[in-house]
Coordinates of C-alpha atoms (C1' of nucleotides) in Angstrom, one line a residue:
Chain D
M10 CA -6.7 -7.1 5.4
I11 CA -6.5 -5.9 9.0
D12 CA -9.4 -8.1 9.8
N13 CA -7.5 -11.2 8.7
M14 CA -4.4 -10.1 10.5
I15 CA -6.3 -9.8 13.7
L16 CA -8.0 -13.1 13.2
G17 CA -4.6 -14.6 12.7
F18 CA -3.2 -13.2 15.9
L19 CA -6.2 -14.4 17.8
F20 CA -5.8 -17.8 16.3
K21 CA -2.5 -18.1 18.0
K22 CA -3.7 -16.7 21.4
A23 CA -6.6 -14.8 22.9
M24 CA -5.6 -11.2 23.3
S25 CA -6.7 -7.6 23.8
G26 CA -6.6 -5.0 21.1
Y27 CA -3.7 -3.4 22.9
E28 CA -1.7 -6.7 23.0
I29 CA -2.4 -7.2 19.3
K30 CA -0.8 -3.9 18.5
Q31 CA 2.3 -4.8 20.7
M32 CA 2.6 -8.2 18.9
M33 CA 2.5 -6.5 15.6
G34 CA 5.2 -4.1 16.6
M35 CA 7.6 -6.9 17.3
S36 CA 6.7 -9.1 14.4
T37 CA 4.9 -7.8 11.4
G38 CA 5.7 -4.2 12.3
Y39 CA 8.2 -3.6 9.6
F40 CA 5.7 -4.2 6.8
I41 CA 2.3 -3.7 8.4
D42 CA 1.7 -1.7 11.5
A43 CA -2.0 -0.9 12.0
S44 CA -3.1 1.9 14.3
Y45 CA -5.5 1.7 17.2
G46 CA -8.0 3.6 15.1
S47 CA -8.3 0.6 12.8
I48 CA -7.8 -2.2 15.4
Y49 CA -10.5 -1.4 17.8
P50 CA -13.3 -0.8 15.2
A51 CA -12.1 -4.0 13.4
L52 CA -12.5 -6.0 16.7
K53 CA -16.0 -4.6 17.2
K54 CA -16.9 -5.5 13.6
L55 CA -15.5 -9.0 13.9
E56 CA -17.5 -9.5 17.1
D57 CA -20.7 -8.2 15.4
Q58 CA -20.0 -10.8 12.7
G59 CA -19.8 -13.5 15.3
L60 CA -16.2 -14.5 14.4
I61 CA -14.8 -13.6 17.8
T62 CA -16.1 -13.1 21.4
A63 CA -15.0 -10.6 24.0
A64 CA -14.5 -11.2 27.7
E65 CA -14.3 -8.0 29.8
T66 CA -12.0 -8.2 32.8
V67 CA -10.3 -5.9 35.2
E68 CA -6.6 -6.6 35.9
N69 CA -4.8 -4.4 38.4
G70 CA -7.7 -2.0 38.1
K71 CA -7.2 -1.8 34.3
F72 CA -10.2 -2.5 32.2
K73 CA -9.4 -5.1 29.5
K74 CA -11.3 -6.8 26.8
I75 CA -9.8 -10.2 25.8
Y76 CA -11.0 -11.4 22.5
T77 CA -11.2 -15.1 21.6
I78 CA -11.6 -16.5 18.1
N79 CA -14.3 -19.1 17.5
Q80 CA -14.8 -21.9 14.9
A81 CA -16.5 -19.6 12.4
G82 CA -13.6 -17.1 12.8
K83 CA -11.1 -19.8 12.3
A84 CA -12.9 -21.0 9.1
V85 CA -12.9 -17.5 7.7
F86 CA -9.3 -17.0 8.5
L87 CA -8.2 -20.3 7.0
R88 CA -10.2 -19.6 3.8
W89 CA -8.3 -16.3 3.4
L90 CA -5.0 -17.9 4.2
S91 CA -5.6 -20.6 1.5
G92 CA -6.2 -18.1 -1.3
P93 CA -3.6 -17.2 -3.8
I94 CA -0.7 -15.0 -2.6
P95 CA -0.9 -11.6 -4.1
L96 CA 2.1 -10.0 -5.8
P97 CA 3.7 -7.0 -4.1
R98 CA 1.9 -3.8 -5.2
R99 CA 2.1 -0.3 -4.0
G100 CA 4.1 0.5 -0.9
L101 CA 6.9 1.0 -3.4
E102 CA 6.6 4.8 -3.5
H103 CA 10.3 5.2 -3.7
L104 CA 10.1 3.9 -7.3
L105 CA 7.7 6.8 -8.2
R106 CA 10.4 9.2 -6.8
L107 CA 13.1 7.4 -8.7
F108 CA 11.1 7.6 -11.9
F109 CA 10.9 11.4 -11.8
F110 CA 14.4 12.1 -10.5
G111 CA 15.5 13.3 -14.0
L112 CA 13.7 16.5 -13.1
L113 CA 16.0 17.3 -10.2
P114 CA 19.6 18.4 -10.1
I115 CA 21.9 15.4 -9.9
E116 CA 23.5 16.5 -6.6
Q117 CA 20.1 16.7 -4.9
V118 CA 19.3 13.2 -6.2
K119 CA 22.5 11.8 -4.7
E120 CA 21.7 13.4 -1.4
L121 CA 18.2 12.1 -1.3
I122 CA 19.4 8.6 -2.1
Q123 CA 22.1 8.8 0.6
N124 CA 19.4 9.7 3.1
L125 CA 17.4 6.8 1.9
L126 CA 20.4 4.5 2.4
A127 CA 20.8 5.8 5.9
D128 CA 17.1 5.1 6.7
L129 CA 17.3 1.7 5.2
K130 CA 20.3 0.8 7.3
A131 CA 18.5 2.1 10.4
A132 CA 15.5 0.0 9.6
Q133 CA 17.7 -3.0 8.9
A134 CA 19.4 -2.6 12.3
A135 CA 16.0 -2.2 14.0
T136 CA 14.8 -5.4 12.4
E137 CA 17.9 -7.2 13.5
G138 CA 17.5 -5.8 17.0
L139 CA 14.1 -7.4 17.2
E140 CA 15.5 -10.9 16.4
P141 CA 16.6 -12.0 19.9
L142 CA 13.2 -10.9 21.2
I143 CA 11.3 -13.3 19.0
K144 CA 13.9 -16.1 18.5
D145 CA 12.5 -18.5 21.1
K146 CA 8.8 -17.6 20.5
A147 CA 8.7 -17.6 16.7
D148 CA 7.8 -20.7 14.7
F149 CA 9.5 -21.5 11.4
F150 CA 7.3 -19.2 9.3
E151 CA 7.3 -16.3 11.7
F152 CA 11.1 -16.5 11.7
A153 CA 11.2 -16.7 7.9
T154 CA 9.1 -13.5 7.8
Q155 CA 11.7 -11.8 9.9
Q156 CA 14.4 -13.2 7.6
F157 CA 12.7 -11.8 4.6
G158 CA 12.8 -8.4 6.2
K159 CA 16.6 -8.6 6.6
D160 CA 17.1 -10.0 3.1
F161 CA 14.9 -7.4 1.6
Y162 CA 16.6 -4.5 3.3
R163 CA 20.0 -6.0 2.2
F164 CA 18.7 -6.1 -1.4
M165 CA 17.4 -2.5 -1.3
I166 CA 20.7 -1.2 0.2
Q167 CA 22.8 -3.1 -2.3
W168 CA 20.6 -1.9 -5.2
Y169 CA 20.7 1.8 -4.3
Q170 CA 24.4 1.6 -3.6
D171 CA 25.0 0.2 -7.0
F172 CA 22.7 2.8 -8.5
L173 CA 24.7 5.6 -6.9
E174 CA 27.8 4.2 -8.5
R175 CA 26.2 4.0 -11.9
L176 CA 25.1 7.6 -11.3
E177 CA 28.7 8.7 -10.6
D178 CA 30.0 6.8 -13.7
R179 CA 27.6 8.5 -15.9
V180 CA 28.3 11.5 -18.2
Chain V
M19 CA 0.2 10.3 -4.1
I20 CA -1.8 10.0 -7.3
D21 CA -1.9 13.8 -7.5
N22 CA 1.9 14.0 -7.6
M23 CA 2.2 11.1 -10.0
I24 CA -0.1 13.0 -12.4
L25 CA 1.8 16.3 -11.9
G26 CA 5.0 14.4 -12.8
F27 CA 3.6 13.0 -16.0
L28 CA 2.2 16.4 -17.0
F29 CA 5.6 17.9 -16.2
K30 CA 7.1 15.8 -19.0
K31 CA 4.3 16.4 -21.5
A32 CA 0.8 17.8 -21.7
M33 CA -1.6 14.9 -21.8
S34 CA -5.2 13.8 -21.4
G35 CA -6.4 11.6 -18.5
Y36 CA -6.6 8.6 -20.8
E37 CA -3.0 9.1 -22.0
I38 CA -1.8 9.4 -18.4
K39 CA -3.3 6.0 -17.7
Q40 CA -1.6 4.5 -20.9
M41 CA 1.8 6.0 -19.8
M42 CA 1.4 4.5 -16.4
G43 CA 0.6 1.1 -17.9
M44 CA 3.9 1.0 -19.8
S45 CA 6.1 2.5 -17.1
T46 CA 5.1 2.7 -13.5
G47 CA 2.4 0.0 -14.0
Y48 CA 4.1 -2.8 -12.2
F49 CA 4.1 -0.9 -8.9
I50 CA 1.4 1.8 -9.3
D51 CA -1.5 1.6 -11.6
A52 CA -4.3 4.0 -10.8
S53 CA -7.8 3.6 -12.1
Y54 CA -9.8 6.1 -14.1
G55 CA -12.0 6.5 -11.1
S56 CA -9.1 8.1 -9.3
I57 CA -7.4 9.9 -12.3
Y58 CA -10.3 11.9 -13.5
P59 CA -11.4 13.3 -10.1
A60 CA -7.7 14.0 -9.3
L61 CA -7.3 16.0 -12.6
K62 CA -10.4 18.0 -11.7
K63 CA -9.1 18.7 -8.2
L64 CA -5.7 19.8 -9.5
E65 CA -7.4 22.2 -12.0
D66 CA -9.6 23.6 -9.2
Q67 CA -6.4 24.2 -7.2
G68 CA -4.9 26.1 -10.1
L69 CA -2.0 23.7 -10.6
I70 CA -2.9 22.6 -14.1
T71 CA -5.1 24.0 -16.9
A72 CA -7.4 22.1 -19.3
A73 CA -7.8 22.6 -23.1
E74 CA -10.8 20.9 -24.6
T75 CA -10.4 19.7 -28.1
V76 CA -12.0 17.4 -30.6
E77 CA -9.6 15.1 -32.5
N78 CA -11.2 12.7 -35.1
G79 CA -14.5 13.4 -33.6
K80 CA -13.3 12.3 -30.1
F81 CA -13.7 14.8 -27.3
K82 CA -10.4 15.2 -25.4
K83 CA -9.2 17.3 -22.5
I84 CA -5.5 18.0 -22.7
Y85 CA -4.0 19.1 -19.4
T86 CA -1.0 21.4 -19.0
I87 CA 1.0 21.9 -15.8
N88 CA 1.7 25.5 -14.9
Q89 CA 4.4 27.1 -12.7
A90 CA 2.5 26.7 -9.5
G91 CA 2.0 23.0 -10.3
K92 CA 5.7 22.5 -11.1
A93 CA 6.6 24.1 -7.8
V94 CA 4.2 21.8 -5.9
F95 CA 5.6 18.8 -7.7
L96 CA 9.2 19.6 -7.1
R97 CA 8.6 20.2 -3.4
W98 CA 7.1 16.8 -3.2
L99 CA 10.0 15.3 -5.2
S100 CA 12.6 16.9 -3.0
G101 CA 11.2 15.5 0.3
P102 CA 12.7 12.4 1.9
I103 CA 12.2 9.1 0.2
P104 CA 9.8 6.9 2.2
L105 CA 10.8 3.4 3.1
P106 CA 8.7 0.6 1.5
R107 CA 5.7 -0.1 3.6
R108 CA 2.5 -2.1 3.0
G109 CA 2.0 -3.8 -0.4
L110 CA 4.0 -6.7 1.1
E111 CA 0.9 -8.6 1.9
H112 CA 2.6 -11.9 1.0
L113 CA 4.6 -11.5 4.2
L114 CA 1.4 -11.5 6.2
R115 CA 0.5 -14.8 4.6
L116 CA 3.9 -16.2 5.1
F117 CA 3.8 -15.2 8.8
F118 CA 0.7 -17.3 9.4
F119 CA 1.5 -20.3 7.2
G120 CA 2.3 -22.4 10.3
L121 CA -1.5 -22.8 10.6
L122 CA -1.8 -24.6 7.2
P123 CA -0.7 -28.1 6.2
I124 CA 2.8 -28.1 4.7
E125 CA 1.7 -29.4 1.4
Q126 CA -0.8 -26.6 0.9
V127 CA 1.9 -24.1 1.8
K128 CA 4.2 -25.5 -0.8
E129 CA 1.5 -25.4 -3.5
L130 CA 0.7 -21.7 -2.6
I131 CA 4.3 -20.7 -2.9
Q132 CA 4.7 -22.6 -6.1
N133 CA 1.7 -20.6 -7.5
L134 CA 3.3 -17.4 -6.2
L135 CA 6.5 -18.3 -8.0
A136 CA 4.6 -18.8 -11.2
D137 CA 2.9 -15.4 -10.8
L138 CA 6.3 -13.8 -10.1
K139 CA 7.8 -15.3 -13.2
A140 CA 4.9 -14.1 -15.3
A141 CA 5.2 -10.6 -13.9
Q142 CA 8.9 -10.6 -14.5
A143 CA 8.4 -11.7 -18.1
A144 CA 5.8 -9.0 -18.5
T145 CA 8.1 -6.3 -17.2
E146 CA 10.9 -7.5 -19.5
G147 CA 8.5 -7.5 -22.4
L148 CA 7.9 -3.8 -21.8
E149 CA 11.5 -3.0 -22.0
P150 CA 11.9 -2.6 -25.8
L151 CA 8.8 -0.4 -25.8
I152 CA 10.4 2.2 -23.5
K153 CA 14.1 1.8 -24.3
D154 CA 14.4 4.7 -26.7
K155 CA 11.9 7.0 -24.8
A156 CA 13.0 6.5 -21.2
D157 CA 15.6 8.6 -19.6
F158 CA 18.3 7.3 -17.2
F159 CA 15.9 7.3 -14.1
E160 CA 12.9 5.9 -15.9
F161 CA 15.1 3.1 -17.2
A162 CA 16.5 2.5 -13.7
T163 CA 12.9 2.2 -12.4
Q164 CA 12.3 -0.6 -14.9
Q165 CA 15.6 -2.2 -13.9
F166 CA 14.5 -2.2 -10.3
G167 CA 11.4 -4.0 -11.2
K168 CA 13.4 -6.8 -12.9
D169 CA 15.9 -7.0 -10.0
F170 CA 13.2 -7.0 -7.5
Y171 CA 11.3 -9.8 -9.1
R172 CA 14.6 -11.8 -9.4
F173 CA 15.2 -11.2 -5.7
M174 CA 11.7 -12.4 -4.8
I175 CA 11.9 -15.5 -7.0
Q176 CA 15.3 -16.4 -5.6
W177 CA 14.1 -15.9 -2.0
Y178 CA 11.0 -18.0 -2.3
Q179 CA 12.9 -20.7 -4.2
D180 CA 15.4 -20.9 -1.4
F181 CA 12.6 -20.9 1.1
L182 CA 11.0 -23.9 -0.6
E183 CA 14.3 -25.7 -0.3
R184 CA 14.6 -24.9 3.4
L185 CA 11.0 -26.1 3.8
E186 CA 11.9 -29.4 2.1
D187 CA 15.1 -29.9 4.2
R188 CA 13.1 -29.3 7.4
V189 CA 12.1 -32.1 9.8
Chain F
dT29 C1' 2.9 15.6 41.1
dA30 C1' 4.0 14.8 36.7
dC31 C1' 5.4 11.8 33.1
dG32 C1' 5.2 7.6 30.7
dC33 C1' 2.9 3.6 29.8
dC34 C1' -1.4 0.8 29.9
dA35 C1' -6.0 0.6 27.8
dT36 C1' -10.1 1.6 25.0
dG37 C1' -12.6 4.1 22.0
dT38 C1' -14.8 7.8 18.4
dA39 C1' -15.0 11.2 14.5
dA40 C1' -13.3 13.4 10.7
dA41 C1' -10.7 13.3 6.9
dT42 C1' -8.1 10.9 3.3
dT43 C1' -7.4 8.0 -0.4
dG44 C1' -8.6 5.1 -3.4
dT45 C1' -11.4 1.1 -5.9
dT46 C1' -15.3 -0.9 -8.4
dA47 C1' -19.2 -0.6 -10.8
dC48 C1' -21.9 2.1 -13.5
dA49 C1' -23.2 5.4 -17.4
dT50 C1' -22.3 7.4 -21.8
dG51 C1' -20.9 7.8 -26.5
dA52 C1' -17.7 8.0 -30.5
dT53 C1' -14.4 5.6 -33.8
dT54 C1' -11.8 1.8 -35.8
dC55 C1' -11.1 -2.6 -37.5
dC56 C1' -12.7 -7.2 -38.8
Chain I
dG26 C1' -22.9 -5.2 -37.6
dG27 C1' -20.3 -6.2 -33.6
dA28 C1' -16.2 -6.1 -30.8
dA29 C1' -12.4 -3.6 -29.2
dT30 C1' -10.6 0.6 -28.1
dC31 C1' -10.8 5.6 -27.3
dA32 C1' -12.5 8.8 -24.0
dT33 C1' -14.7 11.0 -19.9
dG34 C1' -17.0 11.0 -15.9
dT35 C1' -20.0 9.9 -11.3
dA36 C1' -21.6 7.3 -7.1
dA37 C1' -21.3 4.0 -3.8
dC38 C1' -18.3 1.8 -1.0
dA39 C1' -14.0 0.4 1.4
dA40 C1' -10.1 0.8 4.2
dT41 C1' -7.4 3.2 7.1
dT42 C1' -5.0 7.3 9.4
dT43 C1' -4.9 11.2 12.4
dA44 C1' -6.4 13.6 16.1
dC45 C1' -9.0 13.7 19.8
dA46 C1' -11.1 12.1 24.3
dT47 C1' -10.9 9.5 28.6
dG48 C1' -8.9 7.4 32.6
dG49 C1' -6.0 4.3 35.7
dC50 C1' -1.4 2.7 37.3
dG51 C1' 3.6 2.9 38.5
dT52 C1' 7.6 5.5 39.5
dA53 C1' 11.0 9.1 40.0

DNA sequence: TACGCCATGTAAATTGTTACATGATTCC
DNA sequence: GGAATCATGTAACAATTTACATGGCGTA
């Protein structure tokens, strides 16, 4: 997964591991945000597999390794990109919590959901805050990904707000 | 994660590992469906930790281990259940695909999304098919979890259908 | 001079999947 | 008699996170 994400970023532009992480933070960050502990080993592995090549440079005294994707790497990436799109699975841990909330006092459940709503609104605001940063750089699909984030958070907030109301109306 | 899911199921009713998997299949299955390869080792671990106890029985010649949660196990589970609800992360791999679709011919993208839509509709139908099975057994929250699934699939289908239209209107 | 950011990397631990191995019962 | 289902478990592998380790640059 992370391998393909890296190949995808390098497809667009040659970059260092550090830069890849920055790019992720301002684009895919709200749904996938890999750590350096997975990025650097993945880069090494991809280099060993002959899919990317590294150029070591020194800029302003800072040691940097700029990775470039080659034809083999592009082929691997496009094969992955052409496969069937998987349905969303896992990452929906909140549902596991919801599923068992019958075991908790109702007042505590309400509080937990109100906290979730606050977190969702903060995440929504953060995603919207990123929009101006990418607006001129992003292509149609990158922009759509960002849009999905906004729409998804709106859906989640709406759903849990409705749910809270249903919870009140109960009994 | 799987540990807490197991504790939760055992909280409701003493069960075997096999039964836990069946229960998951007809309730949390659409967002979490653990394999036996994770369930059985988890049960063993929880027993070692003194959170559940096993009773070995033979029913109709079939060897069974029925697990029961104890007070310590209930305490651990309720502590987990009372923690803040995490925001949805990962499991949204389709977004990573969408993000890079600018690198693919537009016709191929349309086809991939149409296939995704078909899969989403099948998953939606499957979730709805489960509804009558759980209707009388499920409590308010279990039922809501199922509802979320339906609403979530509806949201996804609507979003990608709109997106396809925007894709057509482009250029 | 100390803090924050730039920049790369390793090691241990965690969490889970897939594939394999075994064997009984039930239904056709 | 054979397939599907019931039922438990192990071993190898995969993917990733956290914490650690290192060091230079810019700036207040």
